[in-house]
Coordinates of C-alpha atoms in Angstrom, one line a residue:
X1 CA 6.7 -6.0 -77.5
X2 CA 8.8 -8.8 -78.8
X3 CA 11.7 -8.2 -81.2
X4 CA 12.0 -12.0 -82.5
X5 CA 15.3 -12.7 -81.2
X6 CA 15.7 -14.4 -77.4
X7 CA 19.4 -13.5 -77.6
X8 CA 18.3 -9.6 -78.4
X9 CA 15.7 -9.4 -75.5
X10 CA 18.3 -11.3 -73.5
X11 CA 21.0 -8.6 -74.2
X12 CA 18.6 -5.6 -73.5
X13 CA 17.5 -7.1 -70.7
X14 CA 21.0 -7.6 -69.2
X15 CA 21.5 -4.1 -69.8
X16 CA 18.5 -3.0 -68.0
X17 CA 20.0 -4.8 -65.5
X18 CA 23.2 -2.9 -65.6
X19 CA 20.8 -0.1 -65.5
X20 CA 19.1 -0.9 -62.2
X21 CA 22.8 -2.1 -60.6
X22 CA 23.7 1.7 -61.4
X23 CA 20.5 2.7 -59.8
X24 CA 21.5 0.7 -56.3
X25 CA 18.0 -1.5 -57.1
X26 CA 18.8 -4.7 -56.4
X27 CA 15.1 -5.8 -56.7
X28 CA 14.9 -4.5 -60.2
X29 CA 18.4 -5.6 -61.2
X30 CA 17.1 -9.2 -60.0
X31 CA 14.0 -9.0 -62.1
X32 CA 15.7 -7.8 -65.2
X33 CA 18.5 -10.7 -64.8
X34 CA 16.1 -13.1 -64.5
X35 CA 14.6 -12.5 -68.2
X36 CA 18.1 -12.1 -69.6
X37 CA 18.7 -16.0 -68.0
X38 CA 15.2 -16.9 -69.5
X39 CA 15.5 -15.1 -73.0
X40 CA 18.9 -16.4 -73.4
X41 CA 18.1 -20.0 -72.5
X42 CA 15.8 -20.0 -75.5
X43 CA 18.7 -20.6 -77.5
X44 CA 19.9 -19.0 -81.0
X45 CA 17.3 -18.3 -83.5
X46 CA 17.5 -17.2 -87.3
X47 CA 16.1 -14.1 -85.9
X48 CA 18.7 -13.0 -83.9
X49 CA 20.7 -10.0 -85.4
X50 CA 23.9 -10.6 -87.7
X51 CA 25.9 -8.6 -85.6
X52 CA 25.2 -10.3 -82.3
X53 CA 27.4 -12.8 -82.9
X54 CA 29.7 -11.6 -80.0
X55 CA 27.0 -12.5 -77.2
X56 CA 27.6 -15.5 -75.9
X57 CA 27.7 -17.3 -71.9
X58 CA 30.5 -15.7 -71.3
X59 CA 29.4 -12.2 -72.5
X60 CA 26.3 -12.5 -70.7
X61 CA 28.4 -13.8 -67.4
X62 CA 30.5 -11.1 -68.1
X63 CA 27.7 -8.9 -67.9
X64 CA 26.0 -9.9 -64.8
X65 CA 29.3 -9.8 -62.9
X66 CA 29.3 -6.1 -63.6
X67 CA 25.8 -5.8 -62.1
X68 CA 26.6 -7.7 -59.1
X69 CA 29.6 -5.7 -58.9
X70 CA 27.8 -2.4 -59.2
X71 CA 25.5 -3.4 -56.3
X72 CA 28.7 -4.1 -54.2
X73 CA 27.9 -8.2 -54.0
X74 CA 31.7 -8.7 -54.6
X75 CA 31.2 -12.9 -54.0
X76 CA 28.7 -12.8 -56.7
X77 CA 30.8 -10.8 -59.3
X78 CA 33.5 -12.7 -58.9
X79 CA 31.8 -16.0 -59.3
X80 CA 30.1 -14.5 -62.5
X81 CA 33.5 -12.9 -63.8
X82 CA 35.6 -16.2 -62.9
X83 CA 32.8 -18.1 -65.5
X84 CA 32.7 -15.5 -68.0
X85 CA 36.7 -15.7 -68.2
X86 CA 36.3 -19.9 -68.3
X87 CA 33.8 -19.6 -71.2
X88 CA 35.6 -17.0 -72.9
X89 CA 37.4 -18.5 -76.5
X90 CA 41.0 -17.3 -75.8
X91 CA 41.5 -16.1 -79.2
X92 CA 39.5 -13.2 -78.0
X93 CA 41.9 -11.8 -75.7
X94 CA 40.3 -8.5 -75.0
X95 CA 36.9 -10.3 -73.9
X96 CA 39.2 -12.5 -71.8
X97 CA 40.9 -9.6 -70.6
X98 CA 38.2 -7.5 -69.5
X99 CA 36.5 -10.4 -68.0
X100 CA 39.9 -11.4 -65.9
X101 CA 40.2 -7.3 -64.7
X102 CA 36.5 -7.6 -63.5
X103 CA 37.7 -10.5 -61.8
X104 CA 40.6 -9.6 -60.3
X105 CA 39.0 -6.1 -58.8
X106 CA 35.5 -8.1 -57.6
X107 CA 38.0 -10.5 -55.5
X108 CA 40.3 -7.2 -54.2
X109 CA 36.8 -5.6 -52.9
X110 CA 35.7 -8.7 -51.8
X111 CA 38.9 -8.8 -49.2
X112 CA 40.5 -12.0 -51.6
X113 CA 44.3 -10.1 -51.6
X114 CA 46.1 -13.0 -53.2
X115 CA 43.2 -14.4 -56.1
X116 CA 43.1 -10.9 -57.0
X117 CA 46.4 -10.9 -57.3
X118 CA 46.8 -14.1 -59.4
X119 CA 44.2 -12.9 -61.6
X120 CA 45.4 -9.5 -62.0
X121 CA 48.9 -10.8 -63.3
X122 CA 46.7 -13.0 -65.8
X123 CA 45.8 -9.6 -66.8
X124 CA 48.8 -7.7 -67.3
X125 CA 49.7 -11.4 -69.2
X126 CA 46.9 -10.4 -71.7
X127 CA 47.8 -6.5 -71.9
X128 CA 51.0 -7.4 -73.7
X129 CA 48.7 -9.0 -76.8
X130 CA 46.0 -6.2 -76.4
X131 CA 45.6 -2.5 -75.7
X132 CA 42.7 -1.6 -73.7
X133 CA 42.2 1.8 -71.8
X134 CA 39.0 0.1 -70.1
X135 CA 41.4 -3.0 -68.5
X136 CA 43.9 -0.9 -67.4
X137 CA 41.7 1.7 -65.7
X138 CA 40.2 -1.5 -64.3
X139 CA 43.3 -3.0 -63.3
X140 CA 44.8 0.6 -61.7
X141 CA 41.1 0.5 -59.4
X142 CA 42.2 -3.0 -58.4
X143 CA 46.0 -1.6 -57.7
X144 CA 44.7 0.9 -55.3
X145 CA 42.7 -1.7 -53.4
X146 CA 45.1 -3.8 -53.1
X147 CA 47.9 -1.2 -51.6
X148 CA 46.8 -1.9 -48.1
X149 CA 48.3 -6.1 -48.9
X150 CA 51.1 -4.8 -50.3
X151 CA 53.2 -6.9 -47.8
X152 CA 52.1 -10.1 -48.9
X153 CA 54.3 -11.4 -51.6
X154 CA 51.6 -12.0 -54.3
X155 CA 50.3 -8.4 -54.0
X156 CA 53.7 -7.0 -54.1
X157 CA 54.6 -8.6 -57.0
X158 CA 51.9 -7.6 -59.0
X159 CA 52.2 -4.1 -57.5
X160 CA 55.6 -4.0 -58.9
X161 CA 54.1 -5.1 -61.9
X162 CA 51.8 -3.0 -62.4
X163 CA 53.7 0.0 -61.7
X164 CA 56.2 -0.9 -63.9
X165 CA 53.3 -0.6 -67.0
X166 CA 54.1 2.0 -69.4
X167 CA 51.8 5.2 -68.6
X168 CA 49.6 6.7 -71.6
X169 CA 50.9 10.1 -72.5

């Protein structure tokens, strides 16, 4: 039944789609994106929920890049996560974060060596204004992917980067 607010159907629908990704349905993962995308296009309302505020393009961009990346369609993540990290206000360096680390491990899987690279050093750029378990588990996923290109330069140097991080004790 409908809640009043586009942007909240919007949001549950993107995480039904996160829901079917996890499942391996692509089909129902499809479906589910395709309301998000319609409920969201609807535009803000007065109805939408005070606390909300934080869902934007770039959230829901951010969002679908996970799905797509959950169903192993790296090309599509990336492109997703590459937009949600354009749309993304800088001030909010986690989001931007987070969104880069999706980015940079979607274009490692994808067999990208050096973008992944680039954007992973974006990402330990951001991790000296933020602390996020979640981006650095991310970012240590994208490391091990990225071992195998460790002779090109780019990867090396963000290998050397990375490994240089301080550990959590």
């Amino acid at each position: 039944r409908p809640l009043g607010s586009d942007r909240l159907m919007s949001l549950l629908a993107l995480r039904e789609a996160g829901g079917w990704a996890g499942l391996a349905d692509r089909v129902g993962c499809e479906q589910a994106l395709a309301r998000a995308q319609a409920f969201f296009d609807r535009g803000p309302s007065d109805a939408d929920p005070e606390w909300m505020s934080f869902y934007g393009r770039a959230e829901l961009e951010g969002l679908e890049a996970q799905c797509w990346s959950a169903l192993g369609d790296w090309p599509r993540a990336a492109r997703h996560a590459r937009r949600a990290a354009d749309l993304q206000d800088p001030h909010f360096t986690r989001n931007l974060a987070l969104y880069s680390a999706e980015l940079a491990d979607d274009l490692a899987r994808g067999g990208r060596p050096d973008e992944a690279a680039g954007a992973g050093m974006r990402v330990l750029d951001l991790l000296a204004e933020v602390q996020s378990s979640r981006v650095g588990t991310m970012l240590a996923g994208t490391a091990r992917v990225l071992l195998p290109h460790r002779r090109n330069p780019g990867v090396s140097a963000f290998l050397d980067r990375h490994a240089a991080l301080p550990r959590p004790a």
